[in-house]
PDB file of C-alpha atoms and ligand atoms in Angstrom:
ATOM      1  CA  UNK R1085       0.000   0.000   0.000  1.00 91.00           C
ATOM      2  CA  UNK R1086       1.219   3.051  -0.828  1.00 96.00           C
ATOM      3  CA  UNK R1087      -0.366   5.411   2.255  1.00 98.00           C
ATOM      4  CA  UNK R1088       0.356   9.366   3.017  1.00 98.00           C
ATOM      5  CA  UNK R1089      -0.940  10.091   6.997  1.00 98.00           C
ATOM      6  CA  UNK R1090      -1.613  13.959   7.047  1.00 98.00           C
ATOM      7  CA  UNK R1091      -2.685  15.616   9.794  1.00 97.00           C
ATOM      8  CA  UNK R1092      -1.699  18.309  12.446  1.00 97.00           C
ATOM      9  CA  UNK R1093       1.350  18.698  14.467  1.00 97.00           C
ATOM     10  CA  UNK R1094       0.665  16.243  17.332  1.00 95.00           C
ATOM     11  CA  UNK R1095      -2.612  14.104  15.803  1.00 96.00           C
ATOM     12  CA  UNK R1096      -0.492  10.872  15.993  1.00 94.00           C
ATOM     13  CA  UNK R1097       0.815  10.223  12.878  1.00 96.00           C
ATOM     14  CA  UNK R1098       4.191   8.818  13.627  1.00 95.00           C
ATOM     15  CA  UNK R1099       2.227   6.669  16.815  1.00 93.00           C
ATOM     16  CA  UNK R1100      -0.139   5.265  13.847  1.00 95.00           C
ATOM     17  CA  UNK R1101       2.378   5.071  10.990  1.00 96.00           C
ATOM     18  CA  UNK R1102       4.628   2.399  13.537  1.00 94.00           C
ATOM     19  CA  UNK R1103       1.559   0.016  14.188  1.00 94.00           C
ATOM     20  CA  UNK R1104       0.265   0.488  10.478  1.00 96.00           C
ATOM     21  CA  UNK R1105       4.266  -0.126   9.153  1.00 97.00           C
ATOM     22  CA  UNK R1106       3.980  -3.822  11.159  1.00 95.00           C
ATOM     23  CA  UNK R1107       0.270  -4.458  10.037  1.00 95.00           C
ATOM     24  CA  UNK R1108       0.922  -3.539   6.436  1.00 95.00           C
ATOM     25  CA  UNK R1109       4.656  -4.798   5.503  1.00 96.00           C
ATOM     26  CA  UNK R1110       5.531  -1.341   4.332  1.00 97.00           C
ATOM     27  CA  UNK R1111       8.436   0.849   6.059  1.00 98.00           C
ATOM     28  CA  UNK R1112       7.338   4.097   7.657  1.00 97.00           C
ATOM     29  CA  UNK R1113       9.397   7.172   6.292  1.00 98.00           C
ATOM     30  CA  UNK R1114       9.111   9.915   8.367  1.00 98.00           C
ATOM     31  CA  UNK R1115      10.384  13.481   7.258  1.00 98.00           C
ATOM     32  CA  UNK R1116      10.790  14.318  10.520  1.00 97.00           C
ATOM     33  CA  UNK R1117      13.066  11.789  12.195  1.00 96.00           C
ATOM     34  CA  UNK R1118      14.711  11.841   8.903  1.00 97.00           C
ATOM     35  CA  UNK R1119      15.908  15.402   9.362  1.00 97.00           C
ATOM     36  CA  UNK R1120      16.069  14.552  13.233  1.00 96.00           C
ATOM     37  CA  UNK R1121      18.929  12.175  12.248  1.00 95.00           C
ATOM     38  CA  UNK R1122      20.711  14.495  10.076  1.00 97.00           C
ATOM     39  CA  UNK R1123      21.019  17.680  12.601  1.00 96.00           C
ATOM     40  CA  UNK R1124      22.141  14.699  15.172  1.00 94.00           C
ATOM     41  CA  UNK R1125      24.896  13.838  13.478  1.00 96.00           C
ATOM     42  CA  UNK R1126      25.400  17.561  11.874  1.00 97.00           C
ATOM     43  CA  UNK R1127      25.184  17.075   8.378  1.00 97.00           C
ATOM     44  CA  UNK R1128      24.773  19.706   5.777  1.00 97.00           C
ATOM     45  CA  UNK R1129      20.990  18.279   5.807  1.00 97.00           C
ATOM     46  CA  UNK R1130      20.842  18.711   9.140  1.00 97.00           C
ATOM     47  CA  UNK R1131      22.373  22.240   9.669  1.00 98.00           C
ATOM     48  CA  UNK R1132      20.018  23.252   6.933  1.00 98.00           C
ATOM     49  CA  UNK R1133      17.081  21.629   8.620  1.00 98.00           C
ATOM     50  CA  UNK R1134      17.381  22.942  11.840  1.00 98.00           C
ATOM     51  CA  UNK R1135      17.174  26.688  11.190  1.00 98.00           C
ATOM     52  CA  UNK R1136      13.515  26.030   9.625  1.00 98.00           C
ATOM     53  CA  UNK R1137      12.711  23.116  12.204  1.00 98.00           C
ATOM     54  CA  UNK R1138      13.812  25.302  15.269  1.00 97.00           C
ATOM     55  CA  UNK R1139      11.271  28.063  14.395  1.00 97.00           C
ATOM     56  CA  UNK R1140       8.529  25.411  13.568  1.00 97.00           C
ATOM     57  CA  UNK R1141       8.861  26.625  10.143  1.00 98.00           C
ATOM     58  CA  UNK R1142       8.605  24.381   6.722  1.00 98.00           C
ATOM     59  CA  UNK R1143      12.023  22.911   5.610  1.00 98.00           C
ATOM     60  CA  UNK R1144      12.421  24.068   1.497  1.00 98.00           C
ATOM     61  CA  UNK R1145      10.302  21.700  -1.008  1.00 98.00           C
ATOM     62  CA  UNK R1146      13.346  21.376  -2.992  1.00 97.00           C
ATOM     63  CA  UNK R1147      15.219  20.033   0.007  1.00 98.00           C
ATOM     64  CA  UNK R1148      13.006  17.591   1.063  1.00 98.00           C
ATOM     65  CA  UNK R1149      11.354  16.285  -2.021  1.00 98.00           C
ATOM     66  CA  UNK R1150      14.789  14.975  -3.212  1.00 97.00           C
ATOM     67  CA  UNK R1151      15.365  13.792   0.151  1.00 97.00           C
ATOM     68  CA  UNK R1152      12.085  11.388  -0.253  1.00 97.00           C
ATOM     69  CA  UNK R1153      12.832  10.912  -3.927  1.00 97.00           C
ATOM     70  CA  UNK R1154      15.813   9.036  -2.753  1.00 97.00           C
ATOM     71  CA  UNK R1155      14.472   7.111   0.387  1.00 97.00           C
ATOM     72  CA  UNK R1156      11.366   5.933  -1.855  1.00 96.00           C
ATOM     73  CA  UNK R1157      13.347   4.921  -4.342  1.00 94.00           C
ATOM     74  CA  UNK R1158      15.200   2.137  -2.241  1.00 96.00           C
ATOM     75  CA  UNK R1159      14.329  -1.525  -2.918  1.00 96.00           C
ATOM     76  CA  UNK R1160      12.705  -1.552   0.833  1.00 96.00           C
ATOM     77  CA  UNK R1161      10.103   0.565  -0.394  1.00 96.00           C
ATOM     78  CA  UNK R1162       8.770  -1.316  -4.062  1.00 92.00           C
ATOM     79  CA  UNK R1163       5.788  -2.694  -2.136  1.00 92.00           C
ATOM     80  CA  UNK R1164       4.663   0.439  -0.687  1.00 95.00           C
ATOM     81  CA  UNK R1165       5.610   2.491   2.026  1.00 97.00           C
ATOM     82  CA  UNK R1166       4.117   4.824   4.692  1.00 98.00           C
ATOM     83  CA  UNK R1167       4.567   8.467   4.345  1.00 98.00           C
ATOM     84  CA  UNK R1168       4.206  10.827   7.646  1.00 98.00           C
ATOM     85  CA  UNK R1169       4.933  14.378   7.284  1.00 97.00           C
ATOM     86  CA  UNK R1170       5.286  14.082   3.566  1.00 98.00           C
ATOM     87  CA  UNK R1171       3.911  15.806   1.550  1.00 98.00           C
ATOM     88  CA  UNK R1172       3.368  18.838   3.425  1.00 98.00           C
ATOM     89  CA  UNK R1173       2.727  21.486   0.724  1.00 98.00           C
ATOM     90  CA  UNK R1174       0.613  21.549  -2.650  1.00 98.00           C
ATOM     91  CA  UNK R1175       4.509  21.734  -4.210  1.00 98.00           C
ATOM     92  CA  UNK R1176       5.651  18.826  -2.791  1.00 98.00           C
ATOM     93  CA  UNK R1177       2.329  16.886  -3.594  1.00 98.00           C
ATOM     94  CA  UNK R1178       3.091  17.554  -6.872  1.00 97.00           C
ATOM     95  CA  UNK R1179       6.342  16.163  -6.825  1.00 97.00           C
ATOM     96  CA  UNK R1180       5.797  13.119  -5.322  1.00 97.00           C
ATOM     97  CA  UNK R1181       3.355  12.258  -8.513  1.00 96.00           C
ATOM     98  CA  UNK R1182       6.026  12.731 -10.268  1.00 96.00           C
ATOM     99  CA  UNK R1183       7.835  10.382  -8.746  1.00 96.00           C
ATOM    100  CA  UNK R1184       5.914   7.830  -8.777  1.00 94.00           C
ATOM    101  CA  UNK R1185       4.321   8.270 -12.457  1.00 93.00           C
ATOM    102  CA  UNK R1186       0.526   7.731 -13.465  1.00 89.00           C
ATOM    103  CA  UNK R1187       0.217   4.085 -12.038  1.00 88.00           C
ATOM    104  CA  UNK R1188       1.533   4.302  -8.473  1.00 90.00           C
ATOM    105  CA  UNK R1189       0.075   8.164  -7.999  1.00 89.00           C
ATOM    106  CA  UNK R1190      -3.652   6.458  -8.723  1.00 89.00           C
ATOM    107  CA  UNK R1191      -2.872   3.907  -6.012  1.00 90.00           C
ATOM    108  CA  UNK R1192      -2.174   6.613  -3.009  1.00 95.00           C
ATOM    109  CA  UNK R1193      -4.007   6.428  -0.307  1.00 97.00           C
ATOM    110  CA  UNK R1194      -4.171   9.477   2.048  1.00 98.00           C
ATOM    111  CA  UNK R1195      -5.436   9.224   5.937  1.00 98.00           C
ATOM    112  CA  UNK R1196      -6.435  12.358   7.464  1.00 98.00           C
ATOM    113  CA  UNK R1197      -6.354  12.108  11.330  1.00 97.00           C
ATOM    114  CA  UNK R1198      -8.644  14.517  12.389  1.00 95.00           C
ATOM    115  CA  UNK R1199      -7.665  15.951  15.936  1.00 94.00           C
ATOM    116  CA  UNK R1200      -8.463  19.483  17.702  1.00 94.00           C
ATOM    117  CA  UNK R1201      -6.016  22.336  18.626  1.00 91.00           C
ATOM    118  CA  UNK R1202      -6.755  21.735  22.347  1.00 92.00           C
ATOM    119  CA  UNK R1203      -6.161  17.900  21.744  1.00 93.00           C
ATOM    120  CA  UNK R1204      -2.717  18.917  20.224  1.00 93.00           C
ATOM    121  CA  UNK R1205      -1.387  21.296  22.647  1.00 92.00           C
ATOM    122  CA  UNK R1206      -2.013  18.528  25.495  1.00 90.00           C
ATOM    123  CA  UNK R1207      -0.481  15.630  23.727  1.00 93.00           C
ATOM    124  CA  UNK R1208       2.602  17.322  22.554  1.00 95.00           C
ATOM    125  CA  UNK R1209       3.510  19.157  25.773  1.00 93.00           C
ATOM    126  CA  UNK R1210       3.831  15.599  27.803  1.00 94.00           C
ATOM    127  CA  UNK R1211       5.392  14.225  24.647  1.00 95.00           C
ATOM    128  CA  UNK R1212       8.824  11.976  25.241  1.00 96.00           C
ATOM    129  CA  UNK R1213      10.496  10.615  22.315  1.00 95.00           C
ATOM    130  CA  UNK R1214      13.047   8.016  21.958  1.00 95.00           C
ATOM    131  CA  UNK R1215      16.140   9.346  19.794  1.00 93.00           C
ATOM    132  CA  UNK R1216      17.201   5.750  19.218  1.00 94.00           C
ATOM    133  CA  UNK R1217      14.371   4.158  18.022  1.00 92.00           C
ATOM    134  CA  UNK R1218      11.773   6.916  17.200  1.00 90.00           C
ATOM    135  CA  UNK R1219       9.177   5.599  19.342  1.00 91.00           C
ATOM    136  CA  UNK R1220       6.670   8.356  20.897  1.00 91.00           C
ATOM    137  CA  UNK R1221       5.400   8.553  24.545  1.00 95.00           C
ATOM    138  CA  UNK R1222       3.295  10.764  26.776  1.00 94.00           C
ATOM    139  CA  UNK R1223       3.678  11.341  30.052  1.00 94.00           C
ATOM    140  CA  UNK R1224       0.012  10.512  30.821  1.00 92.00           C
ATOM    141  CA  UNK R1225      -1.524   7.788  28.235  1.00 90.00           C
ATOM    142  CA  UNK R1226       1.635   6.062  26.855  1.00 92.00           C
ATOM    143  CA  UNK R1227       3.995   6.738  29.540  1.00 95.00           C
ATOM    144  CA  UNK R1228       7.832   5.253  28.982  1.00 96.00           C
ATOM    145  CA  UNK R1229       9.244   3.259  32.126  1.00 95.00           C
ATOM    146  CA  UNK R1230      10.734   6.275  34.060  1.00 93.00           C
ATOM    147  CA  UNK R1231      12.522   7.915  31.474  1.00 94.00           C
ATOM    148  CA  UNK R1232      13.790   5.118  29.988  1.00 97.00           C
ATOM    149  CA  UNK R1233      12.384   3.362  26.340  1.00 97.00           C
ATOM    150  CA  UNK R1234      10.641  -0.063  26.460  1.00 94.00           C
ATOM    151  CA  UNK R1235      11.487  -0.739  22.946  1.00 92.00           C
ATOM    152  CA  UNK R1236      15.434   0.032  23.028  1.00 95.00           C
ATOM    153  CA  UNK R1237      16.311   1.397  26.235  1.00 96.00           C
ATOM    154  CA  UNK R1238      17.604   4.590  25.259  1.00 97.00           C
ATOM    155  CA  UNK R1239      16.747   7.893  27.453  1.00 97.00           C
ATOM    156  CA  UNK R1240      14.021   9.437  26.264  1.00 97.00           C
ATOM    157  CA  UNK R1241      13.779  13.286  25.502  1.00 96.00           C
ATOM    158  CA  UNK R1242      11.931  15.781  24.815  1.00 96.00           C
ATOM    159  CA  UNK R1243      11.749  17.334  21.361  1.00 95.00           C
ATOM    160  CA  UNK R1244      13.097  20.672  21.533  1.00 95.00           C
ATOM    161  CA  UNK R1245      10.049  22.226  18.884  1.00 96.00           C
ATOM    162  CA  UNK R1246       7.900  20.949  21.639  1.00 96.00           C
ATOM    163  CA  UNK R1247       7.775  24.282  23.194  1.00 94.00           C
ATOM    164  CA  UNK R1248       4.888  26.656  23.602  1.00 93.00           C
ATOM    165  CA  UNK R1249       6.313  29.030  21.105  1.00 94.00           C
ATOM    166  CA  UNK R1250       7.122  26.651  18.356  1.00 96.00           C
ATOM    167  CA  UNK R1251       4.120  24.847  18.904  1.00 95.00           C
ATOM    168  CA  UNK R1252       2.154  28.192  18.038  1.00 95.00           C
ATOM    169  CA  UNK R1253       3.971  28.552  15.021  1.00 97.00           C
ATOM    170  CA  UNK R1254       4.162  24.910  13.320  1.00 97.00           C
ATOM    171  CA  UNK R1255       0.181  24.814  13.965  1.00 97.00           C
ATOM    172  CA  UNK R1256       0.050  28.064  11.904  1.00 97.00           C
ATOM    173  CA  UNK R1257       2.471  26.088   9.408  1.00 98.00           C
ATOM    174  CA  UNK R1258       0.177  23.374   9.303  1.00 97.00           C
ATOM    175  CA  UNK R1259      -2.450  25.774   8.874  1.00 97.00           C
ATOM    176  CA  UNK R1260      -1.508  28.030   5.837  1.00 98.00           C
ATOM    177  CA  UNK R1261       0.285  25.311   4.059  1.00 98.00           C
ATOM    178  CA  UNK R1262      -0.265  21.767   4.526  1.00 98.00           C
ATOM    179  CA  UNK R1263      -4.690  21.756   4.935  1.00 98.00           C
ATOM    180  CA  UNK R1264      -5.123  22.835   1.811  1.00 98.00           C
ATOM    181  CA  UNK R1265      -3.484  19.425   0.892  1.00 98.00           C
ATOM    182  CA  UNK R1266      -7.193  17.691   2.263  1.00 98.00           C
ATOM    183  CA  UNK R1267      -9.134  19.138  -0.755  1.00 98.00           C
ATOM    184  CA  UNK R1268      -6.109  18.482  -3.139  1.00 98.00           C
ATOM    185  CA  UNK R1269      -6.309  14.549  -2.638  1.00 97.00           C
ATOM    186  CA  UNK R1270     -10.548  14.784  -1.554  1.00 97.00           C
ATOM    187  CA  UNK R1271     -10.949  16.140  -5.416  1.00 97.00           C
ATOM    188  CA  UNK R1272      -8.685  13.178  -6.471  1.00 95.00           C
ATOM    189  CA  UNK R1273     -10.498  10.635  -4.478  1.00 95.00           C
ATOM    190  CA  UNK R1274      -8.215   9.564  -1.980  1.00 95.00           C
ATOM    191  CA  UNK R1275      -8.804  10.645   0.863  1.00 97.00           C
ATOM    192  CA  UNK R1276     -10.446   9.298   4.122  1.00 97.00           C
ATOM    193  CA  UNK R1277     -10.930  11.252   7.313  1.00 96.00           C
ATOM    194  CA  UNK R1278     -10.378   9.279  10.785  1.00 96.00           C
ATOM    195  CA  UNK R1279     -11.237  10.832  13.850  1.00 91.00           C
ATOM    196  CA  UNK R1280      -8.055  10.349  16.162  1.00 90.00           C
ATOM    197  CA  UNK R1281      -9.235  12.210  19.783  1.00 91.00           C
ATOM    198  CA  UNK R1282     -10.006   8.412  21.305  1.00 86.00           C
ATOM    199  CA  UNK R1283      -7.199   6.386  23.188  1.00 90.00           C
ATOM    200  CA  UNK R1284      -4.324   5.402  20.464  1.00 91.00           C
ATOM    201  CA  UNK R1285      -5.729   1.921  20.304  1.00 92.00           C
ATOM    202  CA  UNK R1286      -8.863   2.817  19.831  1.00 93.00           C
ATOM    203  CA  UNK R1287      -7.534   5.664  16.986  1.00 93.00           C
ATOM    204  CA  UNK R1288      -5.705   2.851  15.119  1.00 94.00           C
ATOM    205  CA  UNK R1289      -8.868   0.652  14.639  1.00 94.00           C
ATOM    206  CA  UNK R1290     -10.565   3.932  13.625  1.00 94.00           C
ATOM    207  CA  UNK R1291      -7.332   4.309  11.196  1.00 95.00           C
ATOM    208  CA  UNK R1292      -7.916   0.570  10.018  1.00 95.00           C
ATOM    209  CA  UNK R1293     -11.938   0.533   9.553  1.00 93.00           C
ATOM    210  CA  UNK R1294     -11.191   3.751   7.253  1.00 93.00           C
ATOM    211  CA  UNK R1295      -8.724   2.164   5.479  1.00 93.00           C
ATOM    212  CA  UNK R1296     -11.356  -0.656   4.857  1.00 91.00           C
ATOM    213  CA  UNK R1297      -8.738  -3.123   6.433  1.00 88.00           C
ATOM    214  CA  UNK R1298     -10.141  -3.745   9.463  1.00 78.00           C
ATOM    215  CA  UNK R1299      -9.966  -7.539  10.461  1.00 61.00           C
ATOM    216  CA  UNK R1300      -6.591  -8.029   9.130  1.00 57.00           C
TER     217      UNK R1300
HETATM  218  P1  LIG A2200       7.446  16.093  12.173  1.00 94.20           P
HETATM  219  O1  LIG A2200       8.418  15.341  12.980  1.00 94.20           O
HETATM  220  O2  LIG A2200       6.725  15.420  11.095  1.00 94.20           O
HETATM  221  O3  LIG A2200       6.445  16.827  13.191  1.00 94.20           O
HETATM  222  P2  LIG A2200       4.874  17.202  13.093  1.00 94.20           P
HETATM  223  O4  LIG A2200       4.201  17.107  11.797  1.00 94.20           O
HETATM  224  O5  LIG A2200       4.809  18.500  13.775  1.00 94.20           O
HETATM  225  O6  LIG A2200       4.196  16.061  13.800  1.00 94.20           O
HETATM  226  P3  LIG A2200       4.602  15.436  15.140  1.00 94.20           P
HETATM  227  O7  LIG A2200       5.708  14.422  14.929  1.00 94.20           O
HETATM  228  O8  LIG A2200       4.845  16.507  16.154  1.00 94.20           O
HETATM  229  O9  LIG A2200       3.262  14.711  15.568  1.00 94.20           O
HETATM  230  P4  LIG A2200       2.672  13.310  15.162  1.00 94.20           P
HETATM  231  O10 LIG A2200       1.441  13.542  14.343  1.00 94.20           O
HETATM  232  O11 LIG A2200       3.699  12.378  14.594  1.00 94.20           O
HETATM  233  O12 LIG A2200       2.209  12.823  16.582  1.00 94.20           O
HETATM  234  P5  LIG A2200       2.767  11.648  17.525  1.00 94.20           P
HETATM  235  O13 LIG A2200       2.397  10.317  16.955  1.00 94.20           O
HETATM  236  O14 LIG A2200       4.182  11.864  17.905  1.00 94.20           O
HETATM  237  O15 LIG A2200       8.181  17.376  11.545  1.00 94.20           O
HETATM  238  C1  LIG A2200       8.996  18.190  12.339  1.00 94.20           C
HETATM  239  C2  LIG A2200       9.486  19.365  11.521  1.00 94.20           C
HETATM  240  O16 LIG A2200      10.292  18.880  10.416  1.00 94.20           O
HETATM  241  C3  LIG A2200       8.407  20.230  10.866  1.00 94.20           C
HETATM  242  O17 LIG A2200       7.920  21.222  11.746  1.00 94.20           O
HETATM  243  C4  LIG A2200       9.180  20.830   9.678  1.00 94.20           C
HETATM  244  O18 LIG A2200       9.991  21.898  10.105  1.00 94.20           O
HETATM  245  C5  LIG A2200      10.094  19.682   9.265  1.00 94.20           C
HETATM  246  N1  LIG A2200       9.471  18.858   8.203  1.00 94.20           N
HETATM  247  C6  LIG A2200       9.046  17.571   8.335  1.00 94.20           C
HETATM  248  N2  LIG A2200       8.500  17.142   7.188  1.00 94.20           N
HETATM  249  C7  LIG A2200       8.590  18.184   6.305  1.00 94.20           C
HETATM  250  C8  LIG A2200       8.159  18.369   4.968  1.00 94.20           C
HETATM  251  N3  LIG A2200       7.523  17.397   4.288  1.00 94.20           N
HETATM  252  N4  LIG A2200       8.397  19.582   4.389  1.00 94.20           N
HETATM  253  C9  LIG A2200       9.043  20.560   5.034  1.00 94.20           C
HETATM  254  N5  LIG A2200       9.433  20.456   6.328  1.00 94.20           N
HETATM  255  C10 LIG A2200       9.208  19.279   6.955  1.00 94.20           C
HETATM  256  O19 LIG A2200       1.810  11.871  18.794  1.00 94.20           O
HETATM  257  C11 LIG A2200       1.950  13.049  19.579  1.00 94.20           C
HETATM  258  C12 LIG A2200       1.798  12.691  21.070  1.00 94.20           C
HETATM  259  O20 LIG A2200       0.468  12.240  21.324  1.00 94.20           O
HETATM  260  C13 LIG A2200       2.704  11.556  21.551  1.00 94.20           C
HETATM  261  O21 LIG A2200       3.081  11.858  22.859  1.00 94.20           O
HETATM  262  C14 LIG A2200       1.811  10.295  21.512  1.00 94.20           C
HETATM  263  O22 LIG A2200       2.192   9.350  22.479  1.00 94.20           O
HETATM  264  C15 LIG A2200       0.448  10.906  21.836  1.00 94.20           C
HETATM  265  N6  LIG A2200      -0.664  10.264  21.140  1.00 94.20           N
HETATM  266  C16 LIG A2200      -0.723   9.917  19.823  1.00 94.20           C
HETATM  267  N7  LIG A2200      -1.934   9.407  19.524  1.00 94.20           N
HETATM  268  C17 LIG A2200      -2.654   9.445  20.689  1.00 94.20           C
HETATM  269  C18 LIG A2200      -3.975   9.065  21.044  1.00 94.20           C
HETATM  270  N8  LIG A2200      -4.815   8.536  20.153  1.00 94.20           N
HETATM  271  N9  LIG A2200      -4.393   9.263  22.314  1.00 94.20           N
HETATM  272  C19 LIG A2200      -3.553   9.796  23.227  1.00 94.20           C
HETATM  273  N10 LIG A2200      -2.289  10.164  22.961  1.00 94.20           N
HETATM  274  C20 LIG A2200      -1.846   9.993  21.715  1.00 94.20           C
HETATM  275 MG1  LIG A2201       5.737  12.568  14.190  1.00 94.20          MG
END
């Protein structure tokens, strides 16, 4: 399956695209821990990446389309693959059918996880995230053990544009330039809407019904 999860800062895309990657046989490519990666170890990417990321601004289309462009086009990915955080702009939508040609472009499937402002602010201010192994946590439904991972064992940490400040900012991001991506793939007929303000189990069986694989 070839699946794009769009949605807010915060509505649980990364916590849905790891359950959905093991479900579904596809890797889970996300922008973000992509660029994460790259200001860890402080490559050009990554130095690049950070002065948008820190302000909770959009990193360049150019920049990150070919960044995708090469990820998707690894054998790993010839079955289908999950996309979260990509595409985020009309521009980079566009891209990505180029990419994949006629064929694979008709086969897209795009989940919208539909989640409130209030909803976001209180999930990503108790988020913890694993830098080893991506995993997400909160501090209140999905708690790690102390601050350590279950999956790895790493430390968790807080993401630093999980501030109030940058918060504010990638929400009006998200609000001027990815949203109008909902009516760009609703006019093309892919898109389903899943309502994600229930517990994350409860959110991925939403996520599955929609996707008309529930029962798998
Ligand atoms: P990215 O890392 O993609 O951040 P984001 O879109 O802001 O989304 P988040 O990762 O914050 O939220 P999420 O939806 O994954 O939620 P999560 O599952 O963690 O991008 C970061 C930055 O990189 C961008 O701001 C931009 O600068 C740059 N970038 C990335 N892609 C780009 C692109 N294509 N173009 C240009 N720039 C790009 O869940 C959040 C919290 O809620 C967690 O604590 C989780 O445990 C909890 N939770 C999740 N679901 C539930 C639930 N159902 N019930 C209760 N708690 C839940
Ligand atoms: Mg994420």
């Amino acid at each position: 399956m070839y699946l794009i999860l769009l949605g807010a800062p915060g509505a649980g895309k990364g916590t849905q695209a790891v359950e959905l990657s093991k479900i579904l046989k596809v890797p889970h490519i996300s922008t973000g821990d992509i660029f994460r990666d790259n200001i860890k170890a402080k490559t050009e990417l990554g130095v690049i990446a950070d002065s948008y990321i820190s302000k909770g601004k959009l990193v360049p289309d150019d920049v990150t389309t070919n960044m995708v462009d090469d990820r998707i086009s690894q054998e790993d990915c010839k079955n289908g693959f999950i996309l979260d955080g990509f595409p985020r702009t009309i521009a980079q939508a566009e891209a990505l059918e180029k990419i994949l040609g006629k064929t694979k472009s008709k086969l897209l499937k795009v989940l919208n996880i539909v989640i409130s402002e209030d909803v976001v602010l209180r999930r990503l201010s108790q988020r913890r995230i694993c830098p080893n192994c991506k995993r997400s946590y909160h501090l209140e439904f999905d708690p790690p053990h102390g601050d350590i991972c279950y999956s790895c064992g790493a430390k968790v940490v807080q993401r630093p544009d999980d501030v109030p400040d940058v918060i504010k900012q990638r929400l009006i991001t998200y609000n001027e330039s990815t949203k109008p991506l909902i009516d760009f793939y609703r006019s093309k007929g892919s898109l389903v809407n899943v309502q994600s303000e229930n517990d994350i189990d409860e959110s991925l069986q939403n996520s599955l019904y929609a996707l008309g694989l529930k029962g798998i």
